[in-house]
Amino acid sequence: MIRIKKDGVLLKQTTLEFENEGVLNPATIRDGDQVLFYYRAVQQGNHSSIGFCKLSNPLTVSERMDKPIIFPEHDYEAKGLEDPRVVKIDDLYYLTYTAFDGANACGALATSTDGINFKKEGLIVAQMDFPEFKKLASTNTTLSDKYTLYNDFNPKLWDKDVLFFPRRINGKLYFLHRIKPDVQLVAINELSELTPAFWEDYFLHFKDHILLTSKYAHEVSYVGAGAPPIETEYGWLLIYHGVHETKHGYVYVGCAALLDLDNPMKEIARLPHPILVPERAWEIRGDVDNVCFPTGTAVFDDTLYIYYGAGDEVIAAGSVSLTELLNELLAHKTA
């Protein structure tokens, strides 16, 4: 059973107002020998923005901005920008985040040509209430009762964990998103296609878009997209999070799966055990206990570095041999 080597806490809160409550859940992307690091910064009162730093190597912070790089400007994100992910496609950075207005949490997108100055593209997921979603999604299939369990109390449909694949596949943009309890997949030619009519048709055929569902005990409650997929010769390596409920609350763990390069809807393999579990003090106790929430990666030679929010309070890093992880996955094929 493979587990990542834990390299410790990488980033903590500071006394700066925008990040004086915690830092967590970073978006990461390799840029030469550096790693660009966009992280959720939490101000007291649970108001989030996105901070920025650079790593001179996978585990060394060399520069850190003293103000947010992206912050709330619009009503749909009035209470915070949460849990970013980032990729670069055709020389354009796609940074996704969860926009929170105090009641609704929905996936949003910002783009940049230089990785520093971002243009907000707005919400890119459906804007509808849960009863409408349920009616559409139940038209051609039986919808799991878990969808009602996790979504019925929200004013609108919560659609989070949005992240893009780092290149077009057969000419299309692909992105993952998560309406609890499963991970779903979208394929489009251009962002302009994401209209209300698109989402109505998407939900009418909802079962065709569900990519990952809970399969093992460590993810029995629900799953969610983690870091952007990594292209390997064997398929897209997906680091995601799984959640299971205990008498002490939910436990968040890091998991791994492999998706087909040409058809990401096809799951090739999935590990039957987590690769990252809460064990250290900063993971077991925090603003939220028992949380390892992977959202960023970087590959240097044969080492995969995984960056994750720990205890919803600090950012930690871990590492694993990419070859060993892929070999372990290939020993647990599902297709």
PDB file of C-alpha atoms in Angstrom, residues 85 133 144 146-147 150-151 158-165 174-186 199 202-203 206-215 219 221-229 238-243 253 255 257 259 264-267 270 293-294:
ATOM      1  CA  ARG A  85      -7.019  25.398  -8.940  1.00  0.00           C
ATOM      2  CA  PHE A 133     -31.864  20.221 -10.912  1.00  0.00           C
ATOM      3  CA  SER A 144     -29.183   8.718  -5.855  1.00  0.00           C
ATOM      4  CA  LYS A 146     -27.456  11.245  -1.594  1.00  0.00           C
ATOM      5  CA  TYR A 147     -28.076  14.176  -3.936  1.00  0.00           C
ATOM      6  CA  TYR A 150     -26.352  16.836   0.514  1.00  0.00           C
ATOM      7  CA  ASN A 151     -28.099  19.535  -1.527  1.00  0.00           C
ATOM      8  CA  TRP A 158     -23.832  24.149  -4.898  1.00  0.00           C
ATOM      9  CA  ASP A 159     -21.336  23.201  -7.609  1.00  0.00           C
ATOM     10  CA  LYS A 160     -17.717  23.278  -6.419  1.00  0.00           C
ATOM     11  CA  ASP A 161     -14.263  21.785  -7.070  1.00  0.00           C
ATOM     12  CA  VAL A 162     -14.134  23.030 -10.650  1.00  0.00           C
ATOM     13  CA  LEU A 163     -10.835  22.325 -12.398  1.00  0.00           C
ATOM     14  CA  PHE A 164      -9.699  22.089 -15.997  1.00  0.00           C
ATOM     15  CA  PHE A 165      -7.582  19.490 -17.707  1.00  0.00           C
ATOM     16  CA  TYR A 174     -12.613  19.435 -20.357  1.00  0.00           C
ATOM     17  CA  PHE A 175     -13.287  20.289 -16.743  1.00  0.00           C
ATOM     18  CA  LEU A 176     -14.307  18.439 -13.614  1.00  0.00           C
ATOM     19  CA  HIS A 177     -16.858  19.759 -11.143  1.00  0.00           C
ATOM     20  CA  ARG A 178     -18.595  18.390  -8.108  1.00  0.00           C
ATOM     21  CA  ILE A 179     -22.263  18.366  -7.187  1.00  0.00           C
ATOM     22  CA  LYS A 180     -22.262  16.189  -4.084  1.00  0.00           C
ATOM     23  CA  PRO A 181     -21.787  13.297  -3.755  1.00  0.00           C
ATOM     24  CA  ASP A 182     -20.043  12.577  -7.097  1.00  0.00           C
ATOM     25  CA  VAL A 183     -17.527  14.096  -9.492  1.00  0.00           C
ATOM     26  CA  GLN A 184     -18.878  15.071 -12.904  1.00  0.00           C
ATOM     27  CA  LEU A 185     -17.199  15.913 -16.224  1.00  0.00           C
ATOM     28  CA  VAL A 186     -17.910  18.630 -18.814  1.00  0.00           C
ATOM     29  CA  TRP A 199     -26.954  23.062 -18.400  1.00  0.00           C
ATOM     30  CA  TYR A 202     -26.554  18.424 -19.415  1.00  0.00           C
ATOM     31  CA  PHE A 203     -28.742  17.639 -16.415  1.00  0.00           C
ATOM     32  CA  PHE A 206     -26.866  13.717 -16.001  1.00  0.00           C
ATOM     33  CA  LYS A 207     -25.971  10.037 -15.557  1.00  0.00           C
ATOM     34  CA  ASP A 208     -23.796  10.246 -18.686  1.00  0.00           C
ATOM     35  CA  HIS A 209     -21.612  12.889 -17.046  1.00  0.00           C
ATOM     36  CA  ILE A 210     -20.952  11.298 -13.636  1.00  0.00           C
ATOM     37  CA  LEU A 211     -17.280  10.336 -13.606  1.00  0.00           C
ATOM     38  CA  LEU A 212     -16.417   9.252 -10.052  1.00  0.00           C
ATOM     39  CA  THR A 213     -18.721   7.876  -7.388  1.00  0.00           C
ATOM     40  CA  SER A 214     -17.873   6.539  -3.947  1.00  0.00           C
ATOM     41  CA  LYS A 215     -16.444   3.039  -4.196  1.00  0.00           C
ATOM     42  CA  GLU A 219     -14.640   7.667   0.367  1.00  0.00           C
ATOM     43  CA  SER A 221     -19.706   9.588   2.049  1.00  0.00           C
ATOM     44  CA  TYR A 222     -18.677  11.528  -1.064  1.00  0.00           C
ATOM     45  CA  VAL A 223     -15.799  12.332  -3.409  1.00  0.00           C
ATOM     46  CA  GLY A 224     -14.525  15.575  -4.900  1.00  0.00           C
ATOM     47  CA  ALA A 225     -12.050  16.732  -7.528  1.00  0.00           C
ATOM     48  CA  GLY A 226      -8.630  17.562  -6.110  1.00  0.00           C
ATOM     49  CA  ALA A 227      -5.688  18.707  -8.225  1.00  0.00           C
ATOM     50  CA  PRO A 228      -5.807  19.160 -12.018  1.00  0.00           C
ATOM     51  CA  PRO A 229      -5.118  15.881 -13.847  1.00  0.00           C
ATOM     52  CA  LEU A 238      -6.137  12.304 -10.893  1.00  0.00           C
ATOM     53  CA  ILE A 239      -5.467  13.148  -7.270  1.00  0.00           C
ATOM     54  CA  TYR A 240      -8.879  13.640  -5.641  1.00  0.00           C
ATOM     55  CA  HIS A 241     -10.348  13.726  -2.157  1.00  0.00           C
ATOM     56  CA  GLY A 242     -12.557  11.147  -0.523  1.00  0.00           C
ATOM     57  CA  VAL A 243     -14.677  11.645   2.587  1.00  0.00           C
ATOM     58  CA  VAL A 253      -8.287  11.890   2.636  1.00  0.00           C
ATOM     59  CA  CYS A 255      -6.947   9.453  -3.259  1.00  0.00           C
ATOM     60  CA  ALA A 257      -7.284   7.364  -9.970  1.00  0.00           C
ATOM     61  CA  LEU A 259      -8.401   8.189 -16.538  1.00  0.00           C
ATOM     62  CA  PRO A 264     -11.472  10.950 -19.632  1.00  0.00           C
ATOM     63  CA  MET A 265     -14.963   9.617 -18.871  1.00  0.00           C
ATOM     64  CA  LYS A 266     -13.325   6.187 -18.829  1.00  0.00           C
ATOM     65  CA  GLU A 267     -11.774   5.290 -15.478  1.00  0.00           C
ATOM     66  CA  ARG A 270      -8.407   3.534  -8.854  1.00  0.00           C
ATOM     67  CA  PHE A 293      -7.442  18.261   1.101  1.00  0.00           C
ATOM     68  CA  PRO A 294      -5.133  17.998  -1.963  1.00  0.00           C
TER      69      PRO A 294
END
